[in-house]
CSV table of C-alpha atoms in Angstrom, one decimal:
chain,number,residue,atom,x,y,z
A,1,MET,CA,130.9,83.9,120.8
A,2,LYS,CA,128.5,82.4,118.5
A,3,LYS,CA,129.7,80.9,115.6
A,4,CYS,CA,128.5,81.9,112.3
A,5,VAL,CA,129.0,82.1,108.0
A,6,ILE,CA,128.3,84.3,105.5
A,7,VAL,CA,126.8,83.7,102.2
A,8,GLY,CA,128.2,85.9,99.5
A,9,ALA,CA,131.7,87.3,99.5
A,10,GLY,CA,131.1,90.2,97.2
A,11,ALA,CA,130.6,94.0,98.3
A,12,TYR,CA,127.7,93.5,101.2
A,13,GLY,CA,129.3,90.2,102.4
A,14,GLN,CA,132.6,91.8,103.4
A,15,VAL,CA,130.8,95.1,104.6
A,16,TYR,CA,128.6,92.7,107.1
A,17,VAL,CA,131.5,90.6,108.5
A,18,GLU,CA,133.1,93.7,110.0
A,19,TYR,CA,130.1,94.3,111.7
A,20,LEU,CA,129.3,90.7,112.4
A,21,SER,CA,132.8,90.1,113.7
A,22,GLU,CA,132.2,92.3,116.2
A,23,ILE,CA,129.7,89.8,117.7
A,24,TYR,CA,130.1,86.4,115.8
A,25,ASP,CA,132.5,84.2,115.8
A,26,VAL,CA,132.8,84.1,111.7
A,27,GLN,CA,134.1,81.3,110.1
A,28,GLY,CA,134.1,82.3,106.5
A,29,PHE,CA,132.2,82.7,103.6
A,30,PHE,CA,130.3,80.5,100.9
A,31,ASP,CA,129.8,81.9,97.4
A,32,SER,CA,128.8,81.0,93.8
A,33,ASN,CA,132.1,82.2,92.7
A,34,PRO,CA,134.1,79.0,92.0
A,35,SER,CA,137.5,81.1,91.5
A,36,LEU,CA,137.2,82.6,95.4
A,37,ILE,CA,136.8,78.9,96.9
A,38,GLY,CA,139.8,78.5,99.2
A,39,ILE,CA,140.9,82.3,99.1
A,40,GLU,CA,140.7,84.6,101.7
A,41,VAL,CA,138.2,87.4,101.5
A,42,SER,CA,138.9,90.6,104.0
A,43,GLY,CA,140.6,88.3,106.0
A,44,TYR,CA,138.0,85.4,106.3
A,45,LYS,CA,138.2,82.0,103.9
A,46,VAL,CA,135.9,81.2,101.2
A,47,LEU,CA,135.0,77.7,102.5
A,48,GLY,CA,133.3,76.4,99.6
A,49,SER,CA,130.3,77.1,96.9
A,50,VAL,CA,126.8,78.2,98.0
A,51,LYS,CA,125.6,74.3,96.9
A,52,GLN,CA,128.1,73.1,99.1
A,53,LEU,CA,126.5,75.1,102.4
A,54,PRO,CA,124.1,72.4,103.5
A,55,THR,CA,126.9,69.7,103.4
A,56,TYR,CA,129.3,72.2,105.9
A,57,MET,CA,126.1,72.5,108.2
A,58,GLU,CA,125.6,68.8,108.6
A,59,ASN,CA,128.9,69.1,111.4
A,60,HIS,CA,128.3,72.7,112.1
A,61,GLU,CA,124.7,72.7,113.7
A,62,ASN,CA,124.9,75.5,116.0
A,63,THR,CA,126.3,77.8,113.2
A,64,ALA,CA,124.2,80.9,112.6
A,65,ILE,CA,124.0,81.8,108.7
A,66,PHE,CA,123.7,85.4,107.2
A,67,VAL,CA,122.7,86.0,103.6
A,68,PRO,CA,123.6,89.7,102.9
A,69,LEU,CA,122.8,89.6,99.1
A,70,GLY,CA,121.8,93.0,97.2
A,71,ASN,CA,119.6,90.9,94.9
A,72,ASN,CA,116.3,90.6,96.3
A,73,LYS,CA,114.9,87.6,94.7
A,74,ARG,CA,118.4,85.1,95.3
A,75,ARG,CA,118.7,86.5,99.5
A,76,VAL,CA,114.9,85.7,99.8
A,77,GLU,CA,115.3,82.4,97.4
A,78,LEU,CA,118.0,81.1,99.7
A,79,LEU,CA,116.8,82.5,103.2
A,80,LYS,CA,113.4,80.1,102.5
A,81,ILE,CA,115.4,77.2,101.5
A,82,TYR,CA,117.4,77.5,105.2
A,83,GLU,CA,114.5,78.1,106.9
A,84,GLU,CA,112.7,74.9,105.3
A,85,LYS,CA,116.1,73.2,106.6
A,86,GLY,CA,115.7,74.6,110.2
A,87,TYR,CA,119.2,76.4,110.2
A,88,GLU,CA,119.7,79.2,112.2
A,89,LEU,CA,119.1,82.5,110.8
A,90,PRO,CA,119.0,85.5,113.0
A,91,SER,CA,118.6,89.0,112.4
A,92,PHE,CA,121.2,91.7,112.2
A,93,VAL,CA,120.4,95.0,113.8
A,94,HIS,CA,123.3,97.4,114.6
A,95,LYS,CA,124.0,98.7,117.9
A,96,SER,CA,123.1,102.5,116.7
A,97,VAL,CA,119.8,101.9,115.2
A,98,TYR,CA,117.3,103.5,116.7
A,99,MET,CA,113.8,101.6,116.5
A,100,HIS,CA,111.0,102.2,118.8
A,101,ASP,CA,109.9,99.3,120.6
A,102,ASN,CA,106.4,98.7,119.0
A,103,VAL,CA,108.0,98.7,115.5
A,104,ILE,CA,107.3,94.5,114.1
A,105,LEU,CA,110.3,93.3,113.0
A,106,GLY,CA,110.3,90.1,111.0
A,107,LYS,CA,112.6,87.0,110.6
A,108,SER,CA,116.3,87.7,108.8
A,109,VAL,CA,116.3,91.6,108.6
A,110,TYR,CA,119.7,93.1,108.2
A,111,MET,CA,120.2,96.7,109.5
A,112,LEU,CA,123.4,98.6,109.4
A,113,PRO,CA,124.5,101.7,111.7
A,114,SER,CA,122.7,104.9,112.2
A,115,THR,CA,119.6,104.1,110.6
A,116,ASN,CA,116.1,105.6,112.3
A,117,VAL,CA,112.7,103.7,112.6
A,118,MET,CA,109.9,105.3,113.7
A,119,PRO,CA,106.9,103.7,115.7
A,120,TYR,CA,104.0,101.9,114.1
A,121,THR,CA,106.0,100.8,111.4
A,122,ASN,CA,106.5,97.0,110.4
A,123,ILE,CA,109.5,95.7,108.2
A,124,GLY,CA,108.9,92.3,106.6
A,125,ASP,CA,111.1,89.1,106.6
A,126,TYR,CA,114.5,89.1,104.8
A,127,THR,CA,114.7,92.9,104.2
A,128,MET,CA,118.0,94.5,103.9
A,129,VAL,CA,118.7,98.1,105.4
A,130,SER,CA,121.6,100.1,104.6
A,131,ILE,CA,123.4,102.6,106.4
A,132,GLY,CA,121.3,106.1,107.5
A,133,VAL,CA,117.9,105.0,106.4
A,134,ASN,CA,115.1,107.0,108.0
A,135,ILE,CA,111.5,105.2,108.0
A,136,ALA,CA,108.6,106.9,109.4
A,137,HIS,CA,105.7,106.0,111.2
A,138,HIS,CA,103.1,103.8,110.2
A,139,VAL,CA,105.4,102.1,107.5
A,140,ASP,CA,104.5,98.6,106.5
A,141,ILE,CA,107.2,96.9,104.7
A,142,ALA,CA,106.4,93.6,102.7
A,143,PRO,CA,109.4,90.8,103.0
A,144,GLY,CA,112.5,91.2,100.7
A,145,CYS,CA,112.9,94.9,100.2
A,146,PHE,CA,116.1,96.6,100.2
A,147,PHE,CA,116.5,100.0,101.5
A,148,SER,CA,120.0,101.5,100.2
A,149,GLN,CA,122.0,104.1,101.9
A,150,GLY,CA,120.5,107.5,102.7
A,151,CYS,CA,117.0,106.8,101.7
A,152,ASN,CA,114.0,108.6,103.3
A,153,ILE,CA,110.5,107.0,103.7
A,154,GLY,CA,107.4,108.7,104.6
A,155,ALA,CA,104.8,108.1,106.5
A,156,SER,CA,102.1,105.9,106.1
A,157,ILE,CA,103.3,104.1,103.2
A,158,LYS,CA,102.6,100.5,101.8
A,159,ILE,CA,105.6,98.9,100.3
A,160,ALA,CA,105.4,95.6,98.5
A,161,GLU,CA,107.6,92.8,98.2
A,162,LYS,CA,111.1,93.1,96.6
A,163,ALA,CA,111.1,96.9,96.4
A,164,TYR,CA,114.6,98.2,95.8
A,165,PHE,CA,115.8,101.7,96.9
A,166,GLY,CA,118.6,103.1,94.9
A,167,MET,CA,121.1,105.4,97.2
A,168,ALA,CA,119.1,108.6,98.8
A,169,ALA,CA,115.6,107.8,97.2
A,170,SER,CA,113.1,109.5,98.8
A,171,VAL,CA,109.4,108.7,99.1
A,172,MET,CA,107.3,111.6,100.4
A,173,THR,CA,104.3,111.5,102.8
A,174,GLY,CA,101.4,111.1,100.6
A,175,VAL,CA,102.4,108.4,98.6
A,176,LYS,CA,100.1,105.3,99.7
A,177,THR,CA,101.6,102.3,97.5
A,178,ILE,CA,105.3,101.5,96.4
A,179,GLY,CA,104.7,98.3,93.7
A,180,THR,CA,105.9,94.7,93.8
A,181,GLY,CA,109.7,94.7,92.7
A,182,SER,CA,109.8,98.0,92.0
A,183,LEU,CA,113.1,99.8,91.6
A,184,ILE,CA,113.4,103.5,93.0
A,185,GLY,CA,116.6,105.1,91.6
A,186,VAL,CA,119.3,106.9,92.7
A,187,GLY,CA,117.9,110.4,94.6
A,188,ALA,CA,114.4,109.7,93.1
A,189,VAL,CA,111.7,111.6,94.6
A,190,VAL,CA,108.6,109.9,94.9
A,191,ILE,CA,105.7,112.0,95.0
A,192,ARG,CA,102.9,109.7,93.7
A,193,ASP,CA,101.7,105.5,93.9
A,194,VAL,CA,104.6,103.1,92.2
A,195,PRO,CA,103.3,100.6,89.7
A,196,ALA,CA,104.6,97.3,90.3
A,197,LYS,CA,108.2,96.4,88.3
A,198,ALA,CA,108.4,100.3,87.8
A,199,VAL,CA,111.7,101.8,87.6
A,200,ILE,CA,111.4,105.5,89.0
A,201,VAL,CA,114.1,108.2,88.4
A,202,GLY,CA,114.2,112.1,88.4
A,203,ASN,CA,113.0,114.6,90.5
A,204,PRO,CA,110.0,114.2,90.9
A,205,GLY,CA,110.1,110.3,90.3
A,206,LYS,CA,108.8,109.6,86.8
A,207,VAL,CA,108.4,106.0,85.4
A,208,LEU,CA,111.3,105.4,82.8
A,209,ARG,CA,110.6,101.8,82.2
A,210,TYR,CA,109.3,98.6,83.3
A,211,ILE,CA,111.3,95.7,84.5
A,212,PRO,CA,110.8,92.4,82.4
A,213,GLU,CA,109.3,89.3,84.3
A,214,LYS,CA,113.3,88.2,84.2
A,215,GLY,CA,114.5,91.1,85.5
A,216,VAL,CA,118.3,91.3,87.3
A,217,LEU,CA,117.5,92.7,90.6
A,218,ASN,CA,113.9,91.0,91.6
A,219,ASN,CA,112.8,88.3,89.6
């Protein structure tokens, strides 16, 4: 099997190692937490810090890298750095995902089981899609977005870069745009356009506040 390493030994890394190990020879993790280095997480060793990964890759050129981090900004940042270095950064689409043939899939996209994507949808680079997400037709998803478990996205919606959707969030058909770096809260039902950096909660969804320029998730 093809060898790979995973950046991030936290919750998402531990989930992804279970799926990736079915089709890859996982060598271990790299993580920014120094207390994890050298120990085993989910049965795989933390080989070093994130900063040490380029040194590791000098002697492991044929190893693929996955970066399943929930922080949109950090995930995109690292994937772009690794792309510039020429590393192999494959997408991962679980075998149970139903995706029509004319869906356009970007680079380094990660999709977990039981997700459905209808025709004429574009999924941008570096996007993560969790379990049981439903994405309708003619949806345009910009790079670096994150969809938590059980999200439902209606038809013909334009989603700007680094938007974050909490568990079971829904966006109704008729909404035109979801703004850059916005956060749709757990269980929120979006019925109107969402401005950039807005935090949306409730049913129907309303703006709770705006994420500051140095917000945690997307900036």
